[in-house]
């Protein structure tokens, strides 16, 4: 949470017990320095999160008015909504938002973080990848930063997430109440915090009803249209679900497209629950039953808090202004026409 000083060449020299000039030459891969020493210096620099050359110098200077927003995919409607709300909060405070896309690639995430550091970013909102590099973690923790949607426990910070587990429990319970017992779940990777919480909610609803979910009706995978279509096809031909729940916004789009392509009657042959309430949700098959996400609330609160962390201007009514703010927003089950009593 605090803005820690950026590691310097002097820090590396002190750790290794060598001259600052030696470290400088090693970082520039000067042939006058042995390969072993160059490797040692570069490894130490990575370990302590040193950012080389002019970038490190800018880190030591006053921060710019730039704040970063690093997300997996800018085509995700949720990310776009959050970006707009955060940008509005930044604009009111005289800050400028820079949007970057990691594509859930830790190396790409690291490259964007280096760019933000080089631009003297004052703060960061991030939807982290599953496994950020150690160098990325070192950079992130030198800035005021907030995690949104996903939460890595290894990063101690403010975070704003959805109550994914309870939301998915409600969705599953709705189908169980309609008499469905063969309920499929197609969700994001369980290794992600979001995927794990949503899958836990799916299982909890079954346990609460004294049932056990059929593992053949569960697929956790990247939000890839071909992968989602293949998973649905396997379930329909092998396990015959009477209902299906999407465990992610992009999963929902891919799942509905696969259902349309297969010509499946909804809800007569298959009841469907989506994730996220978009403009098109009201007309797909007469109205999609779905989990509504508190995107705007999450975006507004995370944007306001980032401005507070960056500027130091805090709400005087806050009881513990310096304590990490960790918020889990509830989801809302919106029942429309794509779910019905099981036959």
Coordinates of C-alpha atoms in Angstrom, one line a residue:
X1 CA 0.0 0.0 0.0
X2 CA 2.9 2.4 0.7
X3 CA 4.9 3.8 -2.1
X4 CA 8.2 2.1 -1.5
X5 CA 11.5 3.4 -2.8
X6 CA 12.6 1.8 -6.1
X7 CA 15.7 -0.5 -5.7
X8 CA 18.9 1.1 -7.1
X9 CA 22.2 0.0 -8.4
X10 CA 23.6 0.9 -5.0
X11 CA 21.3 -1.7 -3.4
X12 CA 22.6 -4.4 -5.8
X13 CA 26.2 -3.4 -5.2
X14 CA 25.6 -3.5 -1.4
X15 CA 24.0 -7.0 -1.6
X16 CA 26.8 -8.4 -3.7
X17 CA 29.7 -6.6 -2.0
X18 CA 31.0 -5.1 -5.2
X19 CA 31.5 -1.6 -6.6
X20 CA 28.6 0.4 -8.0
X21 CA 30.6 0.8 -11.3
X22 CA 30.8 -3.0 -11.6
X23 CA 27.1 -3.4 -11.2
X24 CA 26.5 -0.7 -13.8
X25 CA 28.8 -2.3 -16.3
X26 CA 27.3 -5.7 -15.7
X27 CA 23.8 -4.4 -16.3
X28 CA 25.0 -3.0 -19.6
X29 CA 26.6 -6.5 -20.4
X30 CA 30.0 -4.9 -20.7
X31 CA 32.5 -7.6 -21.8
X32 CA 35.0 -6.3 -19.3
X33 CA 32.8 -7.9 -16.6
X34 CA 32.9 -11.7 -16.4
X35 CA 29.9 -13.7 -17.6
X36 CA 29.4 -15.1 -14.1
X37 CA 29.3 -11.7 -12.5
X38 CA 26.9 -10.4 -15.2
X39 CA 24.6 -13.3 -14.6
X40 CA 24.7 -12.8 -10.8
X41 CA 24.0 -9.0 -11.1
X42 CA 21.1 -9.6 -13.5
X43 CA 19.6 -12.3 -11.3
X44 CA 19.9 -10.1 -8.2
X45 CA 18.3 -7.2 -10.1
X46 CA 15.4 -9.4 -11.0
X47 CA 15.0 -10.7 -7.4
X48 CA 14.8 -7.3 -5.9
X49 CA 12.6 -5.8 -8.6
X50 CA 15.2 -3.4 -10.0
X51 CA 14.1 -1.6 -13.2
X52 CA 17.1 -0.6 -15.2
X53 CA 18.5 2.7 -16.5
X54 CA 16.2 5.7 -17.1
X55 CA 13.2 3.8 -15.9
X56 CA 14.7 3.5 -12.4
X57 CA 15.6 7.1 -12.4
X58 CA 12.0 8.2 -13.2
X59 CA 10.8 5.9 -10.4
X60 CA 12.9 7.9 -8.0
X61 CA 11.4 11.2 -9.2
X62 CA 8.0 12.5 -8.5
X63 CA 5.1 10.4 -9.8
X64 CA 3.2 11.4 -12.9
X65 CA -0.5 11.9 -13.2
X66 CA -0.8 8.6 -14.9
X67 CA -2.6 5.6 -13.4
X68 CA -2.7 2.1 -15.0
X69 CA -5.6 -0.3 -15.5
X70 CA -4.3 -3.7 -16.5
X71 CA -6.9 -6.3 -17.6
X72 CA -6.8 -9.7 -19.4
X73 CA -9.0 -8.6 -22.3
X74 CA -10.3 -5.1 -23.3
X75 CA -13.1 -6.8 -25.3
X76 CA -14.7 -8.0 -22.1
X77 CA -17.7 -5.8 -21.4
X78 CA -17.0 -5.9 -17.7
X79 CA -13.5 -4.5 -18.2
X80 CA -14.8 -1.8 -20.5
X81 CA -17.4 -0.7 -17.9
X82 CA -14.9 -0.6 -15.1
X83 CA -12.4 1.3 -17.3
X84 CA -15.0 4.0 -18.0
X85 CA -16.0 4.4 -14.4
X86 CA -12.4 4.5 -13.2
X87 CA -11.4 6.9 -15.9
X88 CA -14.2 9.3 -14.8
X89 CA -12.9 9.1 -11.2
X90 CA -9.4 9.8 -12.4
X91 CA -10.4 12.7 -14.6
X92 CA -12.2 14.4 -11.7
X93 CA -8.9 14.2 -9.7
X94 CA -6.7 15.4 -12.5
X95 CA -5.3 12.0 -13.2
X96 CA -5.1 10.1 -16.5
X97 CA -6.0 6.4 -17.0
X98 CA -3.8 4.2 -19.2
X99 CA -5.4 0.9 -20.3
X100 CA -3.3 -2.2 -21.0
X101 CA -4.2 -5.8 -21.9
X102 CA -2.3 -8.8 -20.5
X103 CA -4.2 -11.6 -22.4
X104 CA -3.6 -13.6 -19.2
X105 CA 0.0 -13.9 -20.1
X106 CA 2.4 -13.3 -17.2
X107 CA 5.2 -12.1 -19.5
X108 CA 2.9 -9.6 -21.3
X109 CA 1.7 -8.5 -17.9
X110 CA 5.3 -7.9 -16.8
X111 CA 6.0 -5.9 -19.9
X112 CA 3.1 -3.6 -19.4
X113 CA 4.0 -3.1 -15.7
X114 CA 7.5 -2.1 -16.8
X115 CA 6.0 0.5 -19.2
X116 CA 3.8 1.9 -16.4
X117 CA 6.8 2.2 -14.1
X118 CA 8.8 3.9 -16.9
X119 CA 6.0 6.4 -17.3
X120 CA 6.1 7.1 -13.5
X121 CA 2.6 5.8 -13.0
X122 CA 1.1 7.0 -9.7
X123 CA -1.0 3.9 -9.1
X124 CA -2.6 0.8 -10.6
X125 CA -5.8 -1.1 -10.8
X126 CA -5.2 -4.7 -11.9
X127 CA -7.1 -7.9 -12.8
X128 CA -4.0 -10.1 -12.1
X129 CA -3.0 -13.1 -14.2
X130 CA -2.9 -16.5 -12.5
X131 CA 0.8 -16.5 -12.0
X132 CA 2.5 -13.1 -12.1
X133 CA 6.3 -13.3 -12.4
X134 CA 8.3 -12.4 -9.3
X135 CA 9.5 -9.3 -11.1
X136 CA 5.8 -8.3 -11.6
X137 CA 5.0 -8.8 -8.0
X138 CA 8.0 -6.6 -7.0
X139 CA 6.8 -3.8 -9.3
X140 CA 3.2 -4.0 -8.3
X141 CA 3.9 -3.8 -4.6
X142 CA 5.9 -0.6 -5.0
X143 CA 2.8 1.3 -6.2
X144 CA -0.6 2.0 -4.6
X145 CA -2.6 -0.7 -6.3
X146 CA -6.1 -2.3 -6.1
X147 CA -7.1 -5.7 -7.4
X148 CA -10.6 -6.0 -9.0
X149 CA -12.7 -9.1 -10.0
X150 CA -9.8 -11.5 -9.2
X151 CA -7.8 -11.6 -6.0
X152 CA -4.4 -13.1 -5.4
X153 CA -3.9 -13.8 -1.7
X154 CA -0.1 -13.4 -2.3
X155 CA -0.8 -9.7 -2.9
X156 CA -1.8 -7.9 0.2
X157 CA -3.9 -5.0 -1.0
X158 CA -7.3 -3.4 -1.4
X159 CA -9.5 -5.5 -3.5
X160 CA -13.1 -5.4 -4.9
X161 CA -14.5 -8.7 -6.1
X162 CA -17.9 -10.3 -6.8
X163 CA -19.4 -12.7 -4.3
X164 CA -19.0 -15.4 -6.9
X165 CA -19.6 -18.4 -4.6
X166 CA -23.0 -17.1 -3.3
X167 CA -24.1 -16.0 -6.7
X168 CA -23.4 -19.4 -8.3
X169 CA -25.1 -21.1 -5.3
X170 CA -28.2 -19.0 -6.0
X171 CA -28.2 -19.9 -9.7
X172 CA -27.8 -23.6 -9.0
X173 CA -30.4 -23.6 -6.3
X174 CA -32.9 -22.0 -8.7
X175 CA -32.5 -24.9 -11.1
X176 CA -32.7 -27.5 -8.4
X177 CA -35.9 -25.9 -7.2
X178 CA -37.3 -26.3 -10.7
X179 CA -36.6 -30.1 -10.5
X180 CA -33.4 -30.2 -12.5
X181 CA -31.0 -32.9 -11.3
X182 CA -28.6 -33.0 -14.3
X183 CA -27.2 -29.5 -14.2
X184 CA -24.1 -28.8 -16.3
X185 CA -21.6 -26.1 -15.4
X186 CA -19.2 -24.5 -17.9
X187 CA -16.9 -22.1 -16.2
X188 CA -13.5 -20.4 -16.2
X189 CA -10.4 -22.2 -15.0
X190 CA -10.7 -23.4 -11.4
X191 CA -7.1 -22.3 -10.8
X192 CA -8.4 -18.6 -11.0
X193 CA -9.9 -17.2 -7.8
X194 CA -13.1 -16.4 -9.7
X195 CA -13.3 -19.9 -11.2
X196 CA -12.7 -21.6 -7.9
X197 CA -15.3 -19.5 -6.1
X198 CA -18.0 -20.1 -8.7
X199 CA -17.4 -23.8 -8.9
X200 CA -17.5 -23.9 -5.0
X201 CA -20.9 -22.3 -5.1
X202 CA -22.2 -24.8 -7.7
X203 CA -21.1 -27.7 -5.5
X204 CA -22.4 -26.1 -2.3
X205 CA -26.0 -25.8 -3.7
X206 CA -25.9 -29.5 -4.5
X207 CA -24.6 -30.4 -1.1
X208 CA -27.3 -28.2 0.6
X209 CA -29.9 -30.2 -1.3
X210 CA -28.4 -33.5 -0.3
X211 CA -27.1 -34.2 -3.8
X212 CA -23.8 -34.5 -5.5
X213 CA -22.9 -32.8 -8.8
X214 CA -22.0 -35.2 -11.7
X215 CA -18.3 -34.5 -12.6
X216 CA -19.1 -35.4 -16.2
X217 CA -21.3 -32.3 -16.4
X218 CA -18.5 -29.9 -15.2
X219 CA -16.1 -28.2 -17.6
X220 CA -13.6 -25.5 -16.5
X221 CA -11.6 -24.0 -19.3
X222 CA -10.4 -20.8 -20.9
X223 CA -13.2 -18.6 -22.4
X224 CA -12.5 -19.9 -25.9
X225 CA -15.5 -20.3 -28.2
X226 CA -14.3 -23.6 -29.7
X227 CA -13.5 -25.1 -26.4
X228 CA -16.8 -24.1 -24.9
X229 CA -18.7 -25.5 -27.9
X230 CA -16.8 -28.8 -27.7
X231 CA -17.5 -29.1 -24.0
X232 CA -21.2 -28.5 -24.5
X233 CA -21.3 -31.0 -27.4
X234 CA -19.7 -33.7 -25.2
X235 CA -22.1 -33.1 -22.4
X236 CA -25.2 -33.2 -24.6
X237 CA -24.1 -36.5 -26.3
X238 CA -22.8 -38.3 -23.3
X239 CA -24.5 -37.1 -20.2
X240 CA -27.7 -35.4 -21.3
X241 CA -28.0 -32.4 -19.0
X242 CA -31.4 -30.7 -18.6
X243 CA -29.9 -27.4 -17.6
X244 CA -26.6 -25.5 -18.0
X245 CA -25.0 -22.6 -16.1
X246 CA -22.2 -20.4 -17.6
X247 CA -19.5 -19.4 -15.1
X248 CA -18.2 -16.3 -16.7
X249 CA -19.2 -13.4 -19.0
X250 CA -17.1 -14.5 -22.0
X251 CA -18.1 -18.1 -21.3
X252 CA -21.7 -17.0 -21.5
X253 CA -21.3 -15.5 -25.0
X254 CA -19.5 -18.6 -26.2
X255 CA -22.0 -20.9 -24.7
X256 CA -25.1 -19.1 -26.1
X257 CA -23.4 -19.1 -29.6
X258 CA -22.9 -22.9 -29.3
X259 CA -26.5 -23.4 -28.3
X260 CA -27.7 -21.3 -31.2
X261 CA -25.4 -23.2 -33.6
X262 CA -26.7 -26.6 -32.3
X263 CA -30.3 -25.5 -32.7
X264 CA -31.2 -26.5 -29.1
X265 CA -34.7 -25.5 -27.9
X266 CA -34.4 -23.3 -24.8
X267 CA -35.8 -23.8 -22.3
X268 CA -37.8 -26.8 -23.6
X269 CA -34.8 -29.0 -24.1
X270 CA -32.3 -27.1 -22.0
X271 CA -32.7 -24.5 -19.3
X272 CA -29.9 -21.9 -19.4
X273 CA -28.4 -19.4 -16.9
X274 CA -25.9 -16.9 -18.0
X275 CA -23.3 -14.8 -16.1
X276 CA -23.7 -11.0 -16.5
X277 CA -26.7 -8.9 -17.5
X278 CA -26.0 -7.1 -20.8
X279 CA -28.3 -5.2 -23.2
X280 CA -28.8 -8.2 -25.4
X281 CA -29.7 -10.4 -22.4
X282 CA -33.3 -9.2 -22.4
X283 CA -34.0 -10.5 -26.0
X284 CA -31.9 -13.7 -26.3
X285 CA -34.5 -16.4 -26.5
X286 CA -37.1 -14.1 -25.1
X287 CA -34.9 -13.1 -22.1
X288 CA -31.9 -14.8 -20.5
X289 CA -32.0 -15.9 -16.9
X290 CA -28.7 -14.7 -15.6
X291 CA -26.6 -13.4 -12.7
X292 CA -26.5 -9.7 -12.7
X293 CA -23.1 -8.2 -11.7
X294 CA -22.6 -5.0 -9.7
X295 CA -20.1 -3.8 -12.2
X296 CA -20.8 -0.1 -11.8
X297 CA -20.7 -0.2 -8.0
X298 CA -17.4 -2.1 -8.1
X299 CA -15.9 0.2 -10.7
X300 CA -17.0 3.4 -8.9
X301 CA -15.7 2.2 -5.5
X302 CA -12.4 0.9 -6.8
X303 CA -11.8 4.1 -8.8
X304 CA -12.6 6.4 -5.9
X305 CA -10.3 4.4 -3.6
X306 CA -7.4 4.4 -6.1
X307 CA -7.7 8.2 -6.3
X308 CA -7.7 8.3 -2.5
X309 CA -4.6 6.1 -2.3
X310 CA -2.7 8.1 -5.0
X311 CA -3.6 11.6 -3.8
X312 CA -3.7 10.9 -0.1
X313 CA -7.0 12.8 0.2
X314 CA -9.1 10.5 2.4
X315 CA -12.7 10.5 3.5
X316 CA -12.6 12.0 7.0
X317 CA -15.5 9.7 8.1
X318 CA -13.5 6.5 7.3
X319 CA -12.9 4.6 10.6
X320 CA -9.6 3.0 9.4
X321 CA -8.5 4.9 6.3
X322 CA -5.2 3.2 6.0
X323 CA -6.4 -0.4 6.4
X324 CA -6.9 -2.5 3.3
X325 CA -10.4 -2.2 1.9
X326 CA -11.6 -5.7 0.9
X327 CA -15.1 -5.8 -0.5
X328 CA -17.1 -8.7 -1.9
X329 CA -20.1 -7.4 -3.9
X330 CA -23.3 -9.6 -4.0
X331 CA -24.7 -10.8 -7.3
X332 CA -28.4 -10.8 -8.2
X333 CA -30.3 -13.7 -9.9
X334 CA -32.5 -12.3 -12.6
X335 CA -35.1 -14.8 -13.7
X336 CA -36.4 -14.5 -17.2
X337 CA -37.5 -17.0 -19.8
X338 CA -34.6 -19.4 -20.4
X339 CA -35.3 -21.5 -17.3
X340 CA -38.4 -23.7 -16.6
X341 CA -39.6 -26.7 -14.7
X342 CA -37.7 -29.8 -15.6
X343 CA -39.5 -32.4 -17.6

